[in-house]
CSV table of C-alpha atoms in Angstrom, one decimal:
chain,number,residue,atom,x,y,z
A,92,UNK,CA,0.0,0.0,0.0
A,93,UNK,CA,1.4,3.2,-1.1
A,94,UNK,CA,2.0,6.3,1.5
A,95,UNK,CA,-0.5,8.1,0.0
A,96,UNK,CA,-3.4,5.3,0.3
A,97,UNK,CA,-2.3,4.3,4.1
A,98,UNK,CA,-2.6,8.1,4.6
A,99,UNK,CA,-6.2,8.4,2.9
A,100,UNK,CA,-7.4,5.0,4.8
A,101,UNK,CA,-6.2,6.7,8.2
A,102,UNK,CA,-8.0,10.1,7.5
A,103,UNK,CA,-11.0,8.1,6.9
A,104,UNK,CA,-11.1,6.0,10.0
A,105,UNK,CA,-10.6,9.3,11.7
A,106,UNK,CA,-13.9,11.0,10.0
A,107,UNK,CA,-15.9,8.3,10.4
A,108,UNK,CA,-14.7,8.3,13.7
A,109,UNK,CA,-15.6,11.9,14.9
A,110,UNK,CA,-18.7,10.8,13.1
A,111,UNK,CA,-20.0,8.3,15.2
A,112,UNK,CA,-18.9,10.6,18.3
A,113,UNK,CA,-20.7,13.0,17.3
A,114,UNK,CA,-24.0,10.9,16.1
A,115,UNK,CA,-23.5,9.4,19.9
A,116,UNK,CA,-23.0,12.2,21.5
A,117,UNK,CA,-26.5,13.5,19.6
A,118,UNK,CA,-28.1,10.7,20.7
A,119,UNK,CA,-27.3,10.2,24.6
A,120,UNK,CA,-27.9,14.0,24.6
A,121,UNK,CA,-31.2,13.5,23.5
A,122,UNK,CA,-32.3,10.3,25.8
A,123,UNK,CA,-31.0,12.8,28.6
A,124,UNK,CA,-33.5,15.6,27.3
A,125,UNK,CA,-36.6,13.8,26.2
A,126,UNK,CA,-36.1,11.9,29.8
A,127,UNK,CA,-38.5,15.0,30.4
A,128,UNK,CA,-38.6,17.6,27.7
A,129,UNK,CA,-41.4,17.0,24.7
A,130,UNK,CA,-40.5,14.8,22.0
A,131,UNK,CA,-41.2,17.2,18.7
A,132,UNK,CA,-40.6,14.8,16.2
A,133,UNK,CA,-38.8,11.0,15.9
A,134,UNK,CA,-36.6,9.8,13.1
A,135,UNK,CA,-39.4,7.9,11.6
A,136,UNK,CA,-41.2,11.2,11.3
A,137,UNK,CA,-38.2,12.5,9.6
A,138,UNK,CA,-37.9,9.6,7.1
A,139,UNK,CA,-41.7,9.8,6.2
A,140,UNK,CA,-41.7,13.5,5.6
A,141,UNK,CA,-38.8,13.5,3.4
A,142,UNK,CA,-39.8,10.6,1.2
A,143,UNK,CA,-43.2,12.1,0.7
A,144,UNK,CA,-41.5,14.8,-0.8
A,145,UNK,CA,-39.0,13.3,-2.6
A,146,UNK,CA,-41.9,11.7,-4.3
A,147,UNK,CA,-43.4,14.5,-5.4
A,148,UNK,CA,-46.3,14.4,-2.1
A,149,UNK,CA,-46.2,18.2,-0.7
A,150,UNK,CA,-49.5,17.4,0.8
A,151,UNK,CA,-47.8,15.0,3.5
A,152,UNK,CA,-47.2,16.3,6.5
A,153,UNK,CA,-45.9,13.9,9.3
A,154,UNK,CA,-48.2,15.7,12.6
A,155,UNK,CA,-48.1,14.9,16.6
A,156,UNK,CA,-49.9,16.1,19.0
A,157,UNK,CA,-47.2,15.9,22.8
A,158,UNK,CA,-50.1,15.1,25.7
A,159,UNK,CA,-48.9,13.4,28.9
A,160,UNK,CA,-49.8,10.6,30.2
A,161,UNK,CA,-52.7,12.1,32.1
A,162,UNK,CA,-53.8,13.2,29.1
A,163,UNK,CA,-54.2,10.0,27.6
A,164,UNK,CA,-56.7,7.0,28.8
A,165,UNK,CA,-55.6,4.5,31.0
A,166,UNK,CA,-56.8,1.9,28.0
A,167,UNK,CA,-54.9,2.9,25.6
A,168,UNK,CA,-51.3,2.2,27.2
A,169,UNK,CA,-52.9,-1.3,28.5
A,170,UNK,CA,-54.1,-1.8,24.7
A,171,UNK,CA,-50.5,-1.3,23.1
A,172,UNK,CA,-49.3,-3.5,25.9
A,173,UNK,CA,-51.6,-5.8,25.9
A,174,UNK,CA,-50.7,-6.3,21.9
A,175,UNK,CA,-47.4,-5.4,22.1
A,176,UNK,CA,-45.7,-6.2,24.9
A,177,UNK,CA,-47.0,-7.9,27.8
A,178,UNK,CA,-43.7,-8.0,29.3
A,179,UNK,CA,-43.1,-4.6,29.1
A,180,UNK,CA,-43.0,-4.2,32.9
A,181,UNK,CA,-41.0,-6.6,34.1
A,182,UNK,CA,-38.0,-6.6,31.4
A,183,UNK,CA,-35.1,-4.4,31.1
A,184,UNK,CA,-35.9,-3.7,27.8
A,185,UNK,CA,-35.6,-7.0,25.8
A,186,UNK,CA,-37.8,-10.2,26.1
A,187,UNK,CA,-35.5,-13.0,26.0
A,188,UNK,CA,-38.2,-15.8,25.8
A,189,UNK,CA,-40.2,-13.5,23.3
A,190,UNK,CA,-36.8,-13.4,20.8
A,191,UNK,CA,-36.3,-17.1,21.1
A,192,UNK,CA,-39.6,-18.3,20.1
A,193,UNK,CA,-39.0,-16.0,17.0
A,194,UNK,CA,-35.6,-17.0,15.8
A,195,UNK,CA,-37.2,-20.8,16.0
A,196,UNK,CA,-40.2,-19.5,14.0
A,197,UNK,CA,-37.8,-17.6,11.4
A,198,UNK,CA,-36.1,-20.7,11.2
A,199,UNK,CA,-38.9,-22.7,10.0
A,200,UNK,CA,-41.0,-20.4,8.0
A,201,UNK,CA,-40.4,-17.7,5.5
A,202,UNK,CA,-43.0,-15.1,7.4
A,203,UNK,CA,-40.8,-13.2,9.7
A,204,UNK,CA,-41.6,-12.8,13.1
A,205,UNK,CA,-40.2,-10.0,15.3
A,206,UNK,CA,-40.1,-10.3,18.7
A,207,UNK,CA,-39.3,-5.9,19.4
A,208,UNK,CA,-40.5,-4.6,22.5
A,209,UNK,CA,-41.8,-1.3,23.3
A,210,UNK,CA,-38.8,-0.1,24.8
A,211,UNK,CA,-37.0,-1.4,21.6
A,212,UNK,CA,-39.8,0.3,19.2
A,213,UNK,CA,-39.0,3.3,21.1
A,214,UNK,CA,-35.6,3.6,20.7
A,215,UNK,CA,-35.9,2.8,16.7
A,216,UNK,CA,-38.4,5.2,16.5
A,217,UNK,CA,-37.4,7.8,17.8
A,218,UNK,CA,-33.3,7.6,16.9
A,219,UNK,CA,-33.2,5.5,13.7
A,220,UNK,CA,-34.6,4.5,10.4
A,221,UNK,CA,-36.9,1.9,9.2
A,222,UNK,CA,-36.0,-1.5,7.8
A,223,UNK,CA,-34.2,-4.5,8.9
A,224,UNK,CA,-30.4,-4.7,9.0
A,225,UNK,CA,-27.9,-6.2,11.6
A,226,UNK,CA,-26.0,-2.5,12.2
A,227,UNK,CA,-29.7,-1.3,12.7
A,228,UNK,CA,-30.5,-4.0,15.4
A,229,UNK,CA,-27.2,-3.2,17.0
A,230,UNK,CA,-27.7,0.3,17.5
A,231,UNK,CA,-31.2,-0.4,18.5
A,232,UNK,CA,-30.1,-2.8,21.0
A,233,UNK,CA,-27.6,0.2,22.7
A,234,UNK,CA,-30.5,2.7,22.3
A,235,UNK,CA,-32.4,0.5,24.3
A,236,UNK,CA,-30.2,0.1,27.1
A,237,UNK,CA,-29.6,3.7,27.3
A,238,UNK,CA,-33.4,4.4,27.6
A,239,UNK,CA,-34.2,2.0,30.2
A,240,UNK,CA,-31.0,2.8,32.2
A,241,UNK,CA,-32.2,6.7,32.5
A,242,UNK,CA,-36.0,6.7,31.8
A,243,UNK,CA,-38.8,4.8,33.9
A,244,UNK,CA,-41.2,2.5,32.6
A,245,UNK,CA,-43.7,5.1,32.4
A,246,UNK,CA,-41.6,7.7,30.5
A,247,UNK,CA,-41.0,4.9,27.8
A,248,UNK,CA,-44.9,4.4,27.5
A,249,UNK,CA,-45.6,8.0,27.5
A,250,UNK,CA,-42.8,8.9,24.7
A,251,UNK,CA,-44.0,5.5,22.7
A,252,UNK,CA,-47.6,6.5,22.9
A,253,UNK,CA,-46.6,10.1,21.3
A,254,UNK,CA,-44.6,9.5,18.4
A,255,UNK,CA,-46.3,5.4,17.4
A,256,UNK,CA,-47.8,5.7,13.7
A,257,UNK,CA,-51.3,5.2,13.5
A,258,UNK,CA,-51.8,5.9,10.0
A,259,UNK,CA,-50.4,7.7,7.0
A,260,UNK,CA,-49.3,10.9,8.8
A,261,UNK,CA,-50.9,10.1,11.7
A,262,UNK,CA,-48.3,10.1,14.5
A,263,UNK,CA,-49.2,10.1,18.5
A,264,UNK,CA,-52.2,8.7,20.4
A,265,UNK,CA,-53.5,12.4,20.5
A,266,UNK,CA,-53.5,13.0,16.9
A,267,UNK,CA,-54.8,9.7,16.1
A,268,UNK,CA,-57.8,10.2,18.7
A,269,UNK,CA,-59.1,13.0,17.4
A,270,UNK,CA,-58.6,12.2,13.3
A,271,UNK,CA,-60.2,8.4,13.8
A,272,UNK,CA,-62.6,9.0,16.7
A,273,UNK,CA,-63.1,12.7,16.8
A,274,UNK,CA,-62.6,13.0,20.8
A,275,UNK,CA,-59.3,13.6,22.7
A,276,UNK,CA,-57.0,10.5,24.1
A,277,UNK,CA,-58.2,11.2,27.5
A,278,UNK,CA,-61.5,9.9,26.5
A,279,UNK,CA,-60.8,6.8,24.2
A,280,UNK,CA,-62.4,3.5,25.3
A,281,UNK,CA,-61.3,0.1,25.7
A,282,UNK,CA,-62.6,-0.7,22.2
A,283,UNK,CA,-60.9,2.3,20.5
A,284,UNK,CA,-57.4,1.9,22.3
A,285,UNK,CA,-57.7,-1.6,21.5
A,286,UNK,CA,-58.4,-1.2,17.4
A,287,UNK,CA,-55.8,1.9,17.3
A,288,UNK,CA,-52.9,-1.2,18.8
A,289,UNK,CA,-54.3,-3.5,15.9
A,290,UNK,CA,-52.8,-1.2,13.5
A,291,UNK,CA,-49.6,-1.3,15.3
A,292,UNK,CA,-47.7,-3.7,13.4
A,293,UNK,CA,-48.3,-2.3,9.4
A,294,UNK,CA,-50.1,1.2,10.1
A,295,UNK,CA,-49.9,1.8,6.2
A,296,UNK,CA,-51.6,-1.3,5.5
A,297,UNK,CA,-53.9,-1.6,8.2
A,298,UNK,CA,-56.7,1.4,9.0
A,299,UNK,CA,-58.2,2.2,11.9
A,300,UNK,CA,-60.8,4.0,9.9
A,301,UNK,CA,-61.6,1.1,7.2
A,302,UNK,CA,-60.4,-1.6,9.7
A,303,UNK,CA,-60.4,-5.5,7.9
A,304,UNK,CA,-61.8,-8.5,9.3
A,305,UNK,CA,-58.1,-9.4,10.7
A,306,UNK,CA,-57.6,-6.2,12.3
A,307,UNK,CA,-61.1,-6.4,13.8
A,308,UNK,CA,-60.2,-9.8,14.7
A,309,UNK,CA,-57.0,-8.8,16.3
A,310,UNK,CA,-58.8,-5.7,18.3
A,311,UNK,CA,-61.3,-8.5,20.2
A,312,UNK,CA,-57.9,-10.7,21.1
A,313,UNK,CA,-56.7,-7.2,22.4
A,314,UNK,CA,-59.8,-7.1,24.5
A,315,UNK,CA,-59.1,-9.8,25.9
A,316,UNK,CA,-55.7,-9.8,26.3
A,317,UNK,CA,-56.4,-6.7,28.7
A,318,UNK,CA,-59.1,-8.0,30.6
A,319,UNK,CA,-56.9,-10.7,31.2
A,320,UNK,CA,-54.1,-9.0,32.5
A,321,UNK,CA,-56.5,-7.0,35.0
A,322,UNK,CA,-57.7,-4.3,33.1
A,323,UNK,CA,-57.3,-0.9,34.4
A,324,UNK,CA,-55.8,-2.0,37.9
A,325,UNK,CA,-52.7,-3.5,36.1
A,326,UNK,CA,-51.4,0.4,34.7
A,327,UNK,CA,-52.2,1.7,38.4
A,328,UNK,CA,-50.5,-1.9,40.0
A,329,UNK,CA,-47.1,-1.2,37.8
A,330,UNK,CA,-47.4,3.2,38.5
A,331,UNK,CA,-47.8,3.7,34.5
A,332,UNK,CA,-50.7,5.6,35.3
């Protein structure tokens, strides 16, 4: 390798360096803020905005309403629990049995199965971009940690609940609220909270306001799902009211 080369390889180890300092630095800054500041927008938000308009979609705009949890109904965070993580307040941010019974799915079928929980949607939310990669995961993974090391269980829930897609455009429990149902998250019922968490896993493809038989079928196991875990009394048992 010439003199030249060796000293263009070590300038770029040294940029990409001060790059991922700096992108750290960005992000542990920010799980220190939004540990009790507003969230005003998440990465995803970003993402969507920008490919709207790079597609020639000016219309798009990627909207959230910030409420706190007091503003929102105690069925709603059971509801995204309930469907996405019933786990979520015993764990430290990954479900170990959850990931195992997926990587032995994966391994058998071609429908892929993720086993993310809501401190991990969070994190990818909020930080990093859509899709499925291994350096994605990773980061992910470190994000996590870093939220449930300085946040409490009830921070996560309240920041997930804010910036979740609900629909095309439609980020936050409070925006969703009043676009689907017309009423603010304080007031959604168990039935509501449970068909907005149906959406959950393919917002673009599944709609709360045309809802298909599956995602009507998937709000009644919600249902039950949070009657079975105690209803009301479990967000009060585990102070995530």
């Amino acid at each position: 390798m010439s003199k030249a080369r060796g000293s263009l390889f070590a300038r770029l180890r040294r940029l990409l360096l001060r790059t991922f300092l700096i992108v750290a630095g960005v992000w542990l800054a920010g799980i220190l803020l939004f540990s009790f500041m507003p969230v005003p927008f998440s990465a995803v938000m970003v993402e969507r905005q920008f490919s709207a308009w790079f597609s020639g979609d000016f219309s798009y705009v990627a909207h959230s309403d910030w409420v706190s949890m007091d503003e929102i109904s105690p069925w709603m965070g059971l509801a995204v629990i309930a469907a996405e993580d019933q786990k979520f307040p015993e764990h430290w941010g990954f479900d170990m049995a959850a990931i195992q019974k997926a990587v032995s799915h994966n391994e058998r079928s071609s429908r892929i199965r993720g086993a993310s929980t809501l401190s991990q949607q969070t994190a990818k939310n909020l930080f990093l971009w859509d899709g499925r990669s291994w350096l994605r995961k990773g980061l992910e993974a470190g994000l996590t940690l870093g939220i449930e090391t300085v946040w409490s269980k009830r921070r996560i829930l309240t920041v997930y609940l804010n910036i979740a897609e609900f629909g095309e455009g439609v980020f936050g429990v409070e925006e969703a609220s009043q676009r689907y149902f017309n009423k603010p998250a304080r007031r959604l019922s168990a039935s509501e909270a449970a068909l907005l968490a149906a959406v959950l896993p393919n917002p673009i493809r599944f709609k709360v306001s045309a809802p298909s038989g599956y995602v009507r079928t998937r709000q009644q196991w919600i249902l039950r799902q949070m009657r079975q875990l105690g209803g009301e009394s479990f967000m009060a048992q585990h102070a995530l009211r």
